[in-house]
Amino acid sequence: MFTSVLMIEKPLTSVDVEFVTTLHGDEGVSFIVLMQPRGDQADVLLRAIDDVAMGELKEAAREGEEPEGKEARPPAEQALEHSLRALRDAGCEAVGQVVENHPLDKMKAVVEEAGADEVIVLTAPHYVEEFFHRDWASRARHKVGVPVLKLFAHSE
């Protein structure tokens, strides 16, 4: 069984589930999902710049409304449960947790504890962070000791 640590910031769509569950062909896959609440990931200005770069001006104006801190936990838990259910429905083993503090340290610990084969970072594009190599995938490549695959999440 192939073990993937999957870092997400929003619920998986059906397209995301199909994408990650078919990466390794017919080989069985077990997922350990780490849900990083979007409200805690980057500051509002960086997210707004990303929205503007993608032509999503209405989203940029709403970035200040994104829940943060303790308010971000309930939606993150719901997103995690939805994602775990979708992965299981696709025939995969899946467990997970919401990660609020030190997500890269947690990711490294989970990779080591589980003997994971890879890390998949599935997020929306974050152009400013990616340009400066400060996005999750770029930072994880220097920390976790296994291959890190960066994929862009889909919208439904």
PDB file of C-alpha atoms in Angstrom, residues 12 23 25 35 40 54 62 67-68 75-76 84 116 118 131 135 147:
ATOM      1  CA  LEU A  12     -11.766  18.077  -1.799  1.00  0.00           C
ATOM      2  CA  LEU A  23      -1.990   9.090  -9.406  1.00  0.00           C
ATOM      3  CA  GLY A  25      -2.653   3.567 -11.119  1.00  0.00           C
ATOM      4  CA  MET A  35      -6.249  20.219   6.811  1.00  0.00           C
ATOM      5  CA  ASP A  40      -4.459  30.848   9.129  1.00  0.00           C
ATOM      6  CA  MET A  54      -6.545  35.259 -10.941  1.00  0.00           C
ATOM      7  CA  ARG A  62     -14.069  39.267   0.727  1.00  0.00           C
ATOM      8  CA  PRO A  67     -12.499  33.110   9.460  1.00  0.00           C
ATOM      9  CA  GLU A  68      -9.262  33.028  11.435  1.00  0.00           C
ATOM     10  CA  PRO A  75     -15.301  24.922   8.986  1.00  0.00           C
ATOM     11  CA  ALA A  76     -11.912  23.195   8.726  1.00  0.00           C
ATOM     12  CA  LEU A  84     -12.057  11.883   4.298  1.00  0.00           C
ATOM     13  CA  ALA A 116       4.862   7.917   4.158  1.00  0.00           C
ATOM     14  CA  GLU A 118       5.173  11.082  -0.549  1.00  0.00           C
ATOM     15  CA  PHE A 131       7.221  33.284  -6.657  1.00  0.00           C
ATOM     16  CA  ASP A 135       4.329  28.146  -0.477  1.00  0.00           C
ATOM     17  CA  PRO A 147       9.019  13.508  -2.696  1.00  0.00           C
TER      18      PRO A 147
END
